[in-house]
mmCIF file of C-alpha atoms in Angstrom:
data_model
loop_
_atom_site.group_PDB
_atom_site.id
_atom_site.type_symbol
_atom_site.label_atom_id
_atom_site.label_comp_id
_atom_site.label_asym_id
_atom_site.label_seq_id
_atom_site.Cartn_x
_atom_site.Cartn_y
_atom_site.Cartn_z
ATOM 1 C CA LEU A 461 31.184 0.058 2.880
ATOM 2 C CA PHE A 462 30.800 1.270 6.467
ATOM 3 C CA THR A 463 29.078 4.422 5.237
ATOM 4 C CA LEU A 464 26.794 2.348 3.017
ATOM 5 C CA CYS A 465 25.760 0.272 6.047
ATOM 6 C CA PHE A 466 25.165 3.464 8.017
ATOM 7 C CA PHE A 467 23.027 4.848 5.171
ATOM 8 C CA HIS A 468 21.033 1.603 5.091
ATOM 9 C CA SER A 469 20.391 1.846 8.837
ATOM 10 C CA LEU A 470 19.109 5.404 8.397
ATOM 11 C CA VAL A 471 16.765 4.351 5.601
ATOM 12 C CA ILE A 472 15.380 1.472 7.658
ATOM 13 C CA GLY A 473 15.268 3.474 10.894
ATOM 14 C CA ARG A 474 13.162 6.272 9.418
ATOM 15 C CA LYS A 475 10.304 3.817 8.898
ATOM 16 C CA ARG A 476 9.588 3.792 12.640
ATOM 17 C CA PHE A 477 8.567 7.467 12.499
ATOM 18 C CA GLY A 478 5.693 6.762 10.122
ATOM 19 C CA THR A 479 4.839 9.509 7.654
ATOM 20 C CA GLN A 480 7.347 11.812 9.305
ATOM 21 C CA GLY A 481 10.113 9.418 8.305
ATOM 22 C CA TRP A 482 8.875 8.434 4.842
ATOM 23 C CA SER A 483 5.735 9.790 3.239
ATOM 24 C CA ARG A 484 4.800 6.272 2.150
ATOM 25 C CA SER A 485 5.581 2.739 3.263
ATOM 26 C CA TYR A 486 8.523 1.241 1.354
ATOM 27 C CA SER A 487 9.827 -2.326 1.354
ATOM 28 C CA PHE A 488 13.483 -1.625 2.136
ATOM 29 C CA ASN A 489 15.245 -4.812 3.259
ATOM 30 C CA ASN A 490 18.653 -6.406 3.811
ATOM 31 C CA SER A 491 18.800 -7.533 0.176
ATOM 32 C CA ASP A 492 19.137 -3.875 -0.818
ATOM 33 C CA LEU A 493 22.244 -3.612 1.347
ATOM 34 C CA THR A 494 23.757 -6.875 0.094
ATOM 35 C CA ILE A 495 23.273 -6.067 -3.581
ATOM 36 C CA SER A 496 24.425 -2.468 -3.100
ATOM 37 C CA ALA A 497 27.599 -3.701 -1.398
ATOM 38 C CA ASN A 498 28.332 -5.989 -4.364
ATOM 39 C CA VAL A 499 27.737 -3.140 -6.805
ATOM 40 C CA LEU A 500 29.989 -0.877 -4.753
ATOM 41 C CA PHE A 501 32.752 -3.496 -4.749
ATOM 42 C CA ASN A 502 32.534 -3.945 -8.538
ATOM 43 C CA TYR A 503 32.642 -0.191 -9.154
ATOM 44 C CA LEU A 504 35.648 0.297 -6.917
ATOM 45 C CA GLU A 505 37.457 -2.615 -8.559
ATOM 46 C CA ALA A 506 36.884 -1.124 -12.019
ATOM 47 C CA SER A 507 37.575 2.489 -11.100
ATOM 48 C CA ALA A 508 41.380 2.283 -11.441
ATOM 49 C CA GLY A 509 42.049 4.185 -8.220
ATOM 50 C CA MET A 510 39.384 6.858 -8.761
ATOM 51 C CA VAL A 511 36.169 6.692 -6.741
ATOM 52 C CA PRO A 512 33.135 7.448 -8.971
ATOM 53 C CA TRP A 513 31.196 9.288 -6.288
ATOM 54 C CA GLU A 514 28.452 10.599 -8.543
ATOM 55 C CA ASP A 515 27.894 7.233 -10.205
ATOM 56 C CA ILE A 516 27.635 5.494 -6.837
ATOM 57 C CA ARG A 517 25.154 8.052 -5.534
ATOM 58 C CA TYR A 518 23.046 7.710 -8.672
ATOM 59 C CA ILE A 519 22.942 3.894 -8.533
ATOM 60 C CA LEU A 520 22.066 3.842 -4.839
ATOM 61 C CA GLY A 521 19.634 6.759 -4.873
ATOM 62 C CA GLU A 522 17.868 6.145 -8.165
ATOM 63 C CA ILE A 523 18.082 2.367 -8.663
ATOM 64 C CA MET A 524 18.934 0.271 -5.617
ATOM 65 C CA TYR A 525 17.059 2.237 -2.960
ATOM 66 C CA GLY A 526 15.350 4.755 -5.209
ATOM 67 C CA GLY A 527 13.625 1.913 -7.029
ATOM 68 C CA HIS A 528 11.383 1.490 -3.985
ATOM 69 C CA ILE A 529 10.604 5.198 -3.650
ATOM 70 C CA THR A 530 7.575 6.669 -5.400
ATOM 71 C CA ASP A 531 7.218 10.015 -3.623
ATOM 72 C CA GLU A 532 9.283 12.909 -4.969
ATOM 73 C CA TRP A 533 10.007 14.368 -1.524
ATOM 74 C CA ASP A 534 11.153 10.985 -0.239
ATOM 75 C CA ARG A 535 13.465 10.734 -3.234
ATOM 76 C CA ARG A 536 14.926 14.121 -2.351
ATOM 77 C CA THR A 537 15.461 12.946 1.227
ATOM 78 C CA CYS A 538 17.279 9.831 0.017
ATOM 79 C CA SER A 539 19.419 11.880 -2.377
ATOM 80 C CA SER A 540 20.275 14.347 0.398
ATOM 81 C CA TYR A 541 21.460 11.499 2.610
ATOM 82 C CA LEU A 542 23.680 10.160 -0.144
ATOM 83 C CA LEU A 543 25.036 13.571 -1.056
ATOM 84 C CA THR A 544 26.011 14.104 2.589
ATOM 85 C CA LEU A 545 27.421 10.630 3.228
ATOM 86 C CA ILE A 546 28.902 9.451 -0.092
ATOM 87 C CA ASN A 547 31.521 12.031 -1.033
ATOM 88 C CA GLU A 548 35.261 12.668 -0.930
ATOM 89 C CA GLU A 549 35.053 14.089 2.597
ATOM 90 C CA LEU A 550 34.867 10.515 3.901
ATOM 91 C CA PHE A 551 38.652 10.438 3.790
ATOM 92 C CA THR A 552 38.907 13.559 5.929
ATOM 93 C CA GLU A 553 37.585 14.332 9.390
ATOM 94 C CA CYS A 554 33.801 14.599 9.149
ATOM 95 C CA ASP A 555 30.733 13.312 10.972
ATOM 96 C CA LEU A 556 28.318 10.720 9.644
ATOM 97 C CA ALA A 557 25.839 11.974 12.238
ATOM 98 C CA PRO A 558 25.909 14.524 15.045
ATOM 99 C CA GLY A 559 28.530 13.256 17.493
ATOM 100 C CA PHE A 560 29.544 10.275 15.338
ATOM 101 C CA PRO A 561 32.656 10.824 13.198
ATOM 102 C CA VAL A 562 33.795 8.639 10.305
ATOM 103 C CA PRO A 563 35.794 5.701 11.723
ATOM 104 C CA PRO A 564 39.446 5.309 10.719
ATOM 105 C CA VAL A 565 40.487 2.337 8.588
ATOM 106 C CA GLY A 566 40.613 -0.898 10.595
ATOM 107 C CA ASN A 567 39.469 -4.494 10.837
ATOM 108 C CA HIS A 568 36.028 -5.890 11.664
ATOM 109 C CA ALA A 569 36.607 -5.812 15.434
ATOM 110 C CA HIS A 570 37.706 -2.189 15.210
ATOM 111 C CA TYR A 571 34.524 -1.196 13.397
ATOM 112 C CA MET A 572 32.375 -3.075 15.915
ATOM 113 C CA GLN A 573 34.004 -1.128 18.735
ATOM 114 C CA TRP A 574 33.433 2.090 16.818
ATOM 115 C CA ILE A 575 29.742 1.296 16.421
ATOM 116 C CA ASP A 576 29.459 1.032 20.204
ATOM 117 C CA ARG A 577 30.364 4.718 20.302
ATOM 118 C CA LEU A 578 27.244 5.685 18.383
ATOM 119 C CA PRO A 579 25.117 8.217 20.280
ATOM 120 C CA ASP A 580 21.751 7.115 21.634
ATOM 121 C CA GLU A 581 19.198 6.591 18.902
ATOM 122 C CA SER A 582 17.027 9.660 18.564
ATOM 123 C CA PRO A 583 15.265 11.616 15.790
ATOM 124 C CA ILE A 584 18.289 13.936 15.604
ATOM 125 C CA LEU A 585 20.389 10.997 14.407
ATOM 126 C CA PHE A 586 18.072 10.755 11.375
ATOM 127 C CA GLY A 587 18.010 14.487 10.740
ATOM 128 C CA LEU A 588 14.526 14.863 12.203
ATOM 129 C CA HIS A 589 13.106 17.194 14.830
ATOM 130 C CA PRO A 590 13.324 15.834 18.412
ATOM 131 C CA ASN A 591 9.511 15.827 18.648
ATOM 132 C CA ALA A 592 9.241 13.382 15.729
ATOM 133 C CA GLU A 593 9.455 10.497 18.197
ATOM 134 C CA ILE A 594 6.370 11.542 20.140
ATOM 135 C CA LYS A 595 3.935 9.930 17.698
ATOM 136 C CA PHE A 596 5.997 6.746 17.523
ATOM 137 C CA LEU A 597 6.112 6.419 21.319
ATOM 138 C CA THR A 598 2.396 7.213 21.569
ATOM 139 C CA ASN A 599 1.553 4.467 19.069
ATOM 140 C CA GLU A 600 3.804 2.012 20.898
ATOM 141 C CA ALA A 601 2.078 2.830 24.190
ATOM 142 C CA GLU A 602 -1.375 2.402 22.634
ATOM 143 C CA VAL A 603 -0.407 -0.986 21.229
ATOM 144 C CA LEU A 604 1.035 -2.072 24.581
ATOM 145 C CA PHE A 605 -2.022 -1.046 26.576
ATOM 146 C CA GLY A 606 -4.287 -2.552 23.932
ATOM 147 C CA VAL A 607 -2.584 -5.906 24.405
ATOM 148 C CA LEU A 608 -2.846 -5.547 28.187
ATOM 149 C CA ARG A 609 -6.596 -4.888 27.872
ATOM 150 C CA LYS A 610 -7.043 -8.015 25.777
ATOM 151 C CA ILE A 611 -5.064 -10.074 28.260
ATOM 152 C CA GLU A 612 -7.121 -8.673 31.121
ATOM 153 C CA GLY A 613 -10.361 -9.322 29.276
ATOM 154 C CA SER A 614 -9.437 -12.907 28.374
ATOM 155 C CA ALA A 615 -8.426 -13.885 31.911
ATOM 156 C CA LYS A 616 -11.354 -15.951 33.167
ATOM 157 C CA GLY A 617 -11.839 -16.882 36.790
ATOM 158 C CA GLU A 618 -9.059 -14.569 37.959
ATOM 159 C CA ALA A 619 -11.058 -11.348 38.266
ATOM 160 C CA THR A 620 -12.789 -10.821 41.583
ATOM 161 C CA THR A 621 -15.782 -9.118 39.969
ATOM 162 C CA ASN A 622 -17.377 -9.291 36.560
ATOM 163 C CA ARG A 623 -17.726 -6.373 34.167
ATOM 164 C CA GLU A 624 -21.151 -5.318 35.417
ATOM 165 C CA ALA A 625 -20.087 -5.286 39.057
ATOM 166 C CA ARG A 626 -16.920 -3.357 38.231
ATOM 167 C CA LEU A 627 -18.865 -0.784 36.261
ATOM 168 C CA GLN A 628 -21.434 -0.526 39.043
ATOM 169 C CA ASP A 629 -18.693 0.262 41.561
ATOM 170 C CA LEU A 630 -17.146 2.805 39.218
ATOM 171 C CA VAL A 631 -20.437 4.570 38.515
ATOM 172 C CA ASP A 632 -21.269 4.691 42.230
ATOM 173 C CA GLU A 633 -17.868 6.207 42.936
ATOM 174 C CA LEU A 634 -18.337 8.853 40.238
ATOM 175 C CA LEU A 635 -21.806 9.736 41.522
ATOM 176 C CA ALA A 636 -20.425 10.183 45.016
ATOM 177 C CA ARG A 637 -17.745 12.545 43.702
ATOM 178 C CA ILE A 638 -20.076 14.803 41.727
ATOM 179 C CA PRO A 639 -20.611 18.060 43.653
ATOM 180 C CA GLU A 640 -24.014 19.596 44.179
ATOM 181 C CA PRO A 641 -25.023 22.307 41.659
ATOM 182 C CA TRP A 642 -24.503 25.930 42.580
ATOM 183 C CA SER A 643 -27.474 27.689 44.156
ATOM 184 C CA MET A 644 -27.925 30.501 41.685
ATOM 185 C CA ALA A 645 -30.483 32.283 43.866
ATOM 186 C CA GLU A 646 -28.096 32.477 46.816
ATOM 187 C CA LEU A 647 -25.229 33.588 44.596
ATOM 188 C CA SER A 648 -27.275 36.349 43.000
ATOM 189 C CA VAL A 649 -28.308 37.762 46.393
ATOM 190 C CA SER A 650 -24.910 37.583 48.094
ATOM 191 C CA ILE A 651 -22.771 39.344 45.452
ATOM 192 C CA THR A 652 -22.622 42.704 43.715
ATOM 193 C CA ARG A 653 -23.146 42.494 39.976
ATOM 194 C CA THR A 654 -20.297 43.647 37.779
ATOM 195 C CA PRO A 655 -19.375 42.572 34.248
ATOM 196 C CA TYR A 656 -16.888 40.098 35.671
ATOM 197 C CA VAL A 657 -19.380 38.717 38.191
ATOM 198 C CA ALA A 658 -22.015 38.398 35.462
ATOM 199 C CA PHE A 659 -19.586 36.322 33.440
ATOM 200 C CA VAL A 660 -18.863 34.078 36.440
ATOM 201 C CA LEU A 661 -22.588 33.573 37.043
ATOM 202 C CA GLN A 662 -23.064 32.506 33.422
ATOM 203 C CA GLU A 663 -20.256 29.982 33.800
ATOM 204 C CA CYS A 664 -21.842 28.680 37.009
ATOM 205 C CA GLU A 665 -25.126 28.138 35.147
ATOM 206 C CA ARG A 666 -23.312 26.235 32.425
ATOM 207 C CA MET A 667 -21.502 24.133 35.026
ATOM 208 C CA ASN A 668 -24.831 23.338 36.701
ATOM 209 C CA ARG A 669 -26.269 22.078 33.406
ATOM 210 C CA LEU A 670 -23.158 19.963 32.844
ATOM 211 C CA LEU A 671 -23.295 18.452 36.350
ATOM 212 C CA ILE A 672 -26.997 17.632 35.955
ATOM 213 C CA THR A 673 -26.370 15.981 32.568
ATOM 214 C CA ILE A 674 -23.492 13.907 33.955
ATOM 215 C CA LYS A 675 -25.512 12.864 37.003
ATOM 216 C CA ASN A 676 -28.553 11.895 34.914
ATOM 217 C CA SER A 677 -26.398 9.873 32.506
ATOM 218 C CA LEU A 678 -24.726 7.994 35.373
ATOM 219 C CA ASN A 679 -28.078 7.323 37.061
ATOM 220 C CA GLU A 680 -29.398 5.880 33.788
ATOM 221 C CA CYS A 681 -26.307 3.649 33.629
ATOM 222 C CA VAL A 682 -27.041 2.419 37.163
ATOM 223 C CA LEU A 683 -30.596 1.495 36.186
ATOM 224 C CA GLY A 684 -29.333 -0.173 33.020
ATOM 225 C CA LEU A 685 -26.774 -2.261 34.921
ATOM 226 C CA ARG A 686 -29.470 -3.355 37.362
ATOM 227 C CA GLY A 687 -31.780 -4.366 34.541
ATOM 228 C CA LYS A 688 -34.394 -1.740 35.369
ATOM 229 C CA LEU A 689 -33.856 0.227 32.177
ATOM 230 C CA THR A 690 -33.089 -0.761 28.602
ATOM 231 C CA VAL A 691 -29.480 0.018 27.740
ATOM 232 C CA SER A 692 -29.466 2.421 24.796
ATOM 233 C CA ASP A 693 -26.633 2.885 22.326
ATOM 234 C CA GLN A 694 -25.600 6.092 24.098
ATOM 235 C CA MET A 695 -25.507 4.325 27.467
ATOM 236 C CA ASP A 696 -23.559 1.408 26.017
ATOM 237 C CA THR A 697 -20.993 3.793 24.528
ATOM 238 C CA LEU A 698 -20.608 5.556 27.880
ATOM 239 C CA LEU A 699 -20.182 2.251 29.739
ATOM 240 C CA ASN A 700 -17.565 1.073 27.264
ATOM 241 C CA HIS A 701 -15.601 4.290 27.726
ATOM 242 C CA LEU A 702 -15.791 3.904 31.491
ATOM 243 C CA ASP A 703 -14.716 0.264 31.247
ATOM 244 C CA HIS A 704 -11.680 1.147 29.164
ATOM 245 C CA GLY A 705 -10.617 4.064 31.330
#
């Protein structure tokens, strides 16, 4: 029963990793665990001292939990979990997960204490690569900052400046930080041309074009914020990006 609960926690926990956990979204829930526990109890009661390992794995992997699964690779993952966890080695010294051995027989309090010894939750606990959590944490951060933006945007009367004034200050700051373009004439006279120098000069020309484009775009935004120029779709997109960081 303890191993069944551990298997259920793995199945539920993999959902947080998105498509890296399960290829599709499945509706696993606590009812699966409750019904599976009842089925397990009935099988053990009728087994006459012999544990039907294969039957239990089949019922859990193909019916109880497998009934939710539609992807073949996800079914293989579920079957691999069961093959590793539900077997005769449970009665010997083995690990349910890296650093977490099978608990000895005891009462409820004993098992609760044993659970406290579980290692920190990580992708390795689910048999995944350590980097599998990066996407999950990135999504969580995006959701968090999205909520913070909405809260900031809905706070009326608390901001010291409105959106236009804030954008005006930001654009002015960016304009002040933009360096002057390279003087290509001075550079060409003061250096000796080599293949490497020719490459650097080409990059300087490209950087000049980029600086001029950035400066012109910001100047147009200034005029648009002051009402002296119609705000185009391109300018509005740029201002929105600046407003959202």
